[in-house]
PDB file of C-alpha atoms and ligand atoms in Angstrom:
ATOM      1  CA  MET P 231     -79.919  61.756  86.692  1.00  0.00           C
ATOM      2  CA  ARG P 232     -80.613  62.015  82.958  1.00  0.00           C
ATOM      3  CA  MET P 233     -78.948  65.404  82.712  1.00  0.00           C
ATOM      4  CA  ASN P 234     -75.961  64.081  84.570  1.00  0.00           C
ATOM      5  CA  ASN P 235     -75.580  61.207  82.131  1.00  0.00           C
ATOM      6  CA  MET P 236     -75.702  63.517  79.137  1.00  0.00           C
ATOM      7  CA  THR P 237     -73.114  65.958  80.394  1.00  0.00           C
ATOM      8  CA  GLN P 238     -70.703  63.423  81.829  1.00  0.00           C
ATOM      9  CA  ASN P 239     -70.592  61.080  78.895  1.00  0.00           C
ATOM     10  CA  GLN P 240     -66.942  60.175  79.393  1.00  0.00           C
ATOM     11  CA  THR P 241     -67.271  59.055  83.010  1.00  0.00           C
ATOM     12  CA  GLN P 242     -70.502  57.181  82.331  1.00  0.00           C
ATOM     13  CA  SER P 243     -68.830  54.013  81.057  1.00  0.00           C
ATOM     14  CA  THR P 244     -66.439  53.719  83.995  1.00  0.00           C
ATOM     15  CA  SER P 245     -69.167  54.184  86.619  1.00  0.00           C
ATOM     16  CA  ALA P 246     -71.292  51.603  84.801  1.00  0.00           C
ATOM     17  CA  ASN P 247     -68.414  49.156  85.020  1.00  0.00           C
ATOM     18  CA  LYS P 248     -68.110  49.789  88.735  1.00  0.00           C
ATOM     19  CA  LYS P 249     -71.815  49.091  89.157  1.00  0.00           C
ATOM     20  CA  ILE P 250     -71.488  45.828  87.247  1.00  0.00           C
ATOM     21  CA  SER P 251     -68.506  44.703  89.319  1.00  0.00           C
ATOM     22  CA  THR P 252     -70.268  45.384  92.649  1.00  0.00           C
ATOM     23  CA  TYR P 253     -73.327  43.578  91.311  1.00  0.00           C
ATOM     24  CA  LEU P 254     -71.119  40.677  90.265  1.00  0.00           C
ATOM     25  CA  THR P 255     -69.365  40.598  93.642  1.00  0.00           C
ATOM     26  CA  LEU P 256     -72.761  40.382  95.330  1.00  0.00           C
ATOM     27  CA  ILE P 257     -73.773  37.437  93.134  1.00  0.00           C
ATOM     28  CA  VAL P 258     -70.424  35.758  93.798  1.00  0.00           C
ATOM     29  CA  LEU P 259     -70.899  36.148  97.558  1.00  0.00           C
ATOM     30  CA  ILE P 260     -74.440  34.724  97.370  1.00  0.00           C
ATOM     31  CA  VAL P 261     -73.304  31.760  95.262  1.00  0.00           C
ATOM     32  CA  MET P 262     -70.393  31.207  97.647  1.00  0.00           C
ATOM     33  CA  ALA P 263     -72.720  31.292 100.683  1.00  0.00           C
ATOM     34  CA  LEU P 264     -75.112  28.874  98.958  1.00  0.00           C
ATOM     35  CA  GLY P 265     -72.226  26.555  98.151  1.00  0.00           C
ATOM     36  CA  ILE P 266     -71.005  26.523 101.759  1.00  0.00           C
ATOM     37  CA  THR P 267     -74.574  25.987 102.999  1.00  0.00           C
ATOM     38  CA  ALA P 268     -75.002  23.096 100.563  1.00  0.00           C
ATOM     39  CA  LEU P 269     -71.773  21.520 101.868  1.00  0.00           C
ATOM     40  CA  PHE P 270     -72.941  21.851 105.481  1.00  0.00           C
ATOM     41  CA  ILE P 271     -76.311  20.318 104.645  1.00  0.00           C
ATOM     42  CA  ALA P 272     -74.461  17.566 102.752  1.00  0.00           C
ATOM     43  CA  VAL P 273     -72.456  16.709 105.880  1.00  0.00           C
ATOM     44  CA  GLU P 274     -75.633  16.670 107.979  1.00  0.00           C
ATOM     45  CA  THR P 275     -77.450  14.531 105.411  1.00  0.00           C
ATOM     46  CA  TYR P 276     -74.480  12.153 105.328  1.00  0.00           C
ATOM     47  CA  LEU P 277     -74.552  11.841 109.135  1.00  0.00           C
ATOM     48  CA  VAL P 278     -78.289  11.104 109.008  1.00  0.00           C
ATOM     49  CA  GLY P 279     -77.568   8.288 106.573  1.00  0.00           C
ATOM     50  CA  ASP P 280     -78.753   9.484 103.185  1.00  0.00           C
ATOM     51  CA  GLN P 281     -75.533   9.110 101.202  1.00  0.00           C
ATOM     52  CA  LEU P 282     -77.048   9.763  97.768  1.00  0.00           C
ATOM     53  CA  ALA P 283     -78.598  13.094  98.798  1.00  0.00           C
ATOM     54  CA  ALA P 284     -75.368  13.997 100.606  1.00  0.00           C
ATOM     55  CA  GLY P 285     -73.366  13.300  97.466  1.00  0.00           C
ATOM     56  CA  VAL P 286     -75.691  15.405  95.308  1.00  0.00           C
ATOM     57  CA  LEU P 287     -75.586  18.286  97.805  1.00  0.00           C
ATOM     58  CA  ALA P 288     -71.805  18.085  98.085  1.00  0.00           C
ATOM     59  CA  GLY P 289     -71.590  18.177  94.300  1.00  0.00           C
ATOM     60  CA  ILE P 290     -73.850  21.239  94.124  1.00  0.00           C
ATOM     61  CA  GLY P 291     -71.829  22.907  96.890  1.00  0.00           C
ATOM     62  CA  LEU P 292     -68.520  22.269  95.146  1.00  0.00           C
ATOM     63  CA  ILE P 293     -69.843  23.480  91.779  1.00  0.00           C
ATOM     64  CA  ALA P 294     -71.201  26.648  93.418  1.00  0.00           C
ATOM     65  CA  LEU P 295     -67.880  27.320  95.158  1.00  0.00           C
ATOM     66  CA  THR P 296     -65.865  26.677  91.994  1.00  0.00           C
ATOM     67  CA  LEU P 297     -68.211  28.939  90.026  1.00  0.00           C
ATOM     68  CA  SER P 298     -67.948  31.770  92.550  1.00  0.00           C
ATOM     69  CA  VAL P 299     -64.145  31.578  92.622  1.00  0.00           C
ATOM     70  CA  PHE P 300     -64.086  31.507  88.822  1.00  0.00           C
ATOM     71  CA  LEU P 301     -66.404  34.539  88.613  1.00  0.00           C
ATOM     72  CA  LEU P 302     -64.311  36.414  91.157  1.00  0.00           C
ATOM     73  CA  TYR P 303     -61.185  35.704  89.143  1.00  0.00           C
ATOM     74  CA  GLN P 304     -62.926  36.785  85.924  1.00  0.00           C
ATOM     75  CA  SER P 305     -64.239  40.035  87.407  1.00  0.00           C
ATOM     76  CA  LYS P 306     -60.796  40.931  88.769  1.00  0.00           C
ATOM     77  CA  ARG P 307     -59.224  40.321  85.387  1.00  0.00           C
ATOM     78  CA  GLN P 308     -61.937  42.374  83.701  1.00  0.00           C
ATOM     79  CA  SER P 309     -61.548  45.345  86.023  1.00  0.00           C
ATOM     80  CA  ALA P 310     -57.800  45.285  85.377  1.00  0.00           C
ATOM     81  CA  GLU P 311     -58.463  45.499  81.640  1.00  0.00           C
ATOM     82  CA  VAL P 312     -60.925  48.342  82.105  1.00  0.00           C
ATOM     83  CA  LYS P 313     -58.321  50.399  83.958  1.00  0.00           C
ATOM     84  CA  ILE P 314     -55.938  50.215  81.017  1.00  0.00           C
ATOM     85  CA  GLU P 315     -58.469  50.629  78.260  1.00  0.00           C
ATOM     86  CA  VAL P 316     -60.418  53.893  78.456  1.00  0.00           C
ATOM     87  CA  PRO P 317     -60.988  54.841  74.841  1.00  0.00           C
ATOM     88  CA  LYS P 318     -61.929  58.425  74.110  1.00  0.00           C
ATOM     89  CA  VAL P 319     -64.493  59.222  71.482  1.00  0.00           C
ATOM     90  CA  MET P 320     -63.235  61.970  69.181  1.00  0.00           C
ATOM     91  CA  THR P 321     -65.102  64.187  66.753  1.00  0.00           C
ATOM     92  CA  THR P 322     -63.487  65.472  63.560  1.00  0.00           C
ATOM     93  CA  ILE P 323     -64.636  68.885  62.350  1.00  0.00           C
ATOM     94  CA  GLU P 324     -63.837  70.068  58.836  1.00  0.00           C
ATOM     95  CA  CYS P 325     -64.340  73.370  57.065  1.00  0.00           C
ATOM     96  CA  LYS P 326     -64.837  73.934  53.333  1.00  0.00           C
ATOM     97  CA  CYS P 327     -61.474  75.706  53.243  1.00  0.00           C
ATOM     98  CA  GLY P 328     -59.786  72.458  54.265  1.00  0.00           C
ATOM     99  CA  SER P 329     -58.943  73.181  57.888  1.00  0.00           C
ATOM    100  CA  LYS P 330     -59.444  70.178  60.097  1.00  0.00           C
ATOM    101  CA  THR P 331     -59.863  70.205  63.868  1.00  0.00           C
ATOM    102  CA  MET P 332     -60.519  67.502  66.419  1.00  0.00           C
ATOM    103  CA  ARG P 333     -62.134  67.634  69.800  1.00  0.00           C
ATOM    104  CA  GLU P 334     -63.661  65.272  72.322  1.00  0.00           C
ATOM    105  CA  PHE P 335     -67.079  63.925  71.446  1.00  0.00           C
ATOM    106  CA  GLN P 336     -69.949  65.948  72.809  1.00  0.00           C
ATOM    107  CA  PRO P 337     -73.514  64.697  73.225  1.00  0.00           C
ATOM    108  CA  GLY P 338     -75.524  65.619  70.145  1.00  0.00           C
ATOM    109  CA  ASP P 339     -72.630  65.186  67.722  1.00  0.00           C
ATOM    110  CA  TYR P 340     -73.365  63.324  64.514  1.00  0.00           C
ATOM    111  CA  VAL P 341     -71.677  63.006  61.143  1.00  0.00           C
ATOM    112  CA  PHE P 342     -72.608  65.745  58.613  1.00  0.00           C
ATOM    113  CA  LYS P 343     -73.922  67.996  61.379  1.00  0.00           C
ATOM    114  CA  ASP P 344     -73.468  71.699  60.639  1.00  0.00           C
ATOM    115  CA  LEU P 345     -71.842  73.610  63.454  1.00  0.00           C
ATOM    116  CA  ASP P 346     -72.553  77.226  64.309  1.00  0.00           C
ATOM    117  CA  VAL P 347     -68.930  77.683  65.307  1.00  0.00           C
ATOM    118  CA  PRO P 348     -66.987  79.296  62.424  1.00  0.00           C
ATOM    119  CA  CYS P 349     -63.507  78.194  61.450  1.00  0.00           C
ATOM    120  CA  GLN P 350     -60.496  80.273  62.443  1.00  0.00           C
ATOM    121  CA  LYS P 351     -59.449  81.067  58.854  1.00  0.00           C
ATOM    122  CA  CYS P 352     -62.859  81.987  57.451  1.00  0.00           C
ATOM    123  CA  PRO P 353     -65.363  83.233  60.017  1.00  0.00           C
ATOM    124  CA  THR P 354     -68.224  83.334  57.521  1.00  0.00           C
ATOM    125  CA  THR P 355     -68.181  79.630  56.638  1.00  0.00           C
ATOM    126  CA  LYS P 356     -69.840  77.105  58.869  1.00  0.00           C
ATOM    127  CA  GLN P 357     -67.941  73.993  59.881  1.00  0.00           C
ATOM    128  CA  MET P 358     -69.244  70.468  59.620  1.00  0.00           C
ATOM    129  CA  ILE P 359     -68.631  67.240  61.549  1.00  0.00           C
ATOM    130  CA  THR P 360     -67.064  64.710  59.193  1.00  0.00           C
ATOM    131  CA  GLY P 361     -66.217  61.878  61.530  1.00  0.00           C
ATOM    132  CA  ILE P 362     -66.731  60.381  64.946  1.00  0.00           C
ATOM    133  CA  TYR P 363     -64.381  57.644  66.065  1.00  0.00           C
ATOM    134  CA  LYS P 364     -62.957  55.924  69.093  1.00  0.00           C
ATOM    135  CA  GLU P 365     -59.376  56.766  69.928  1.00  0.00           C
ATOM    136  CA  VAL P 366     -57.198  53.629  70.062  1.00  0.00           C
ATOM    137  CA  LYS P 367     -53.754  53.920  71.585  1.00  0.00           C
ATOM    138  CA  GLU P 368     -50.852  51.802  70.346  1.00  0.00           C
ATOM    139  CA  LYS P 369     -50.128  50.382  73.797  1.00  0.00           C
ATOM    140  CA  GLU P 370     -53.629  48.982  74.134  1.00  0.00           C
ATOM    141  CA  LYS P 371     -53.321  47.248  70.773  1.00  0.00           C
ATOM    142  CA  THR P 372     -50.211  45.353  71.836  1.00  0.00           C
ATOM    143  CA  TYR P 373     -51.801  44.517  75.188  1.00  0.00           C
ATOM    144  CA  ASN P 374     -54.733  42.772  73.527  1.00  0.00           C
ATOM    145  CA  VAL P 375     -52.398  40.615  71.394  1.00  0.00           C
TER     146      VAL P 375
HETATM  147 ZN1   ZN K 487     -62.464  77.594  56.996  1.00  0.00          ZN
END
């Protein structure tokens, strides 16, 4: 499991989001079931004659139902945003000769790390990581506004 997480860094965030959304759906379903149960008990309590308890239970049931619908709506909106926004983490590699290359972030990358991979122009010089940043596309920027 740990090895898998390290090698598949890019897919890690999306699978985590899926886990959260299924977890959230489960909570929503439980809250919804509790709300419906509360409403049923409220009706029964009302028929028995305890109007105050029935009112409280009905209130709890309605709040639970509203909350679950709200959460469901929120989670759907969130998952839609996640689909659009999958930022890549990029690593900038520079050589002393001035050549600059970029590649996808790899586990173990950090700024000022010396790389064993030589540059294409001067094979004797070692390259160094000069920056790690998240790639932001123009479309995503306008979407958020
Ligand atoms: Zn070079």
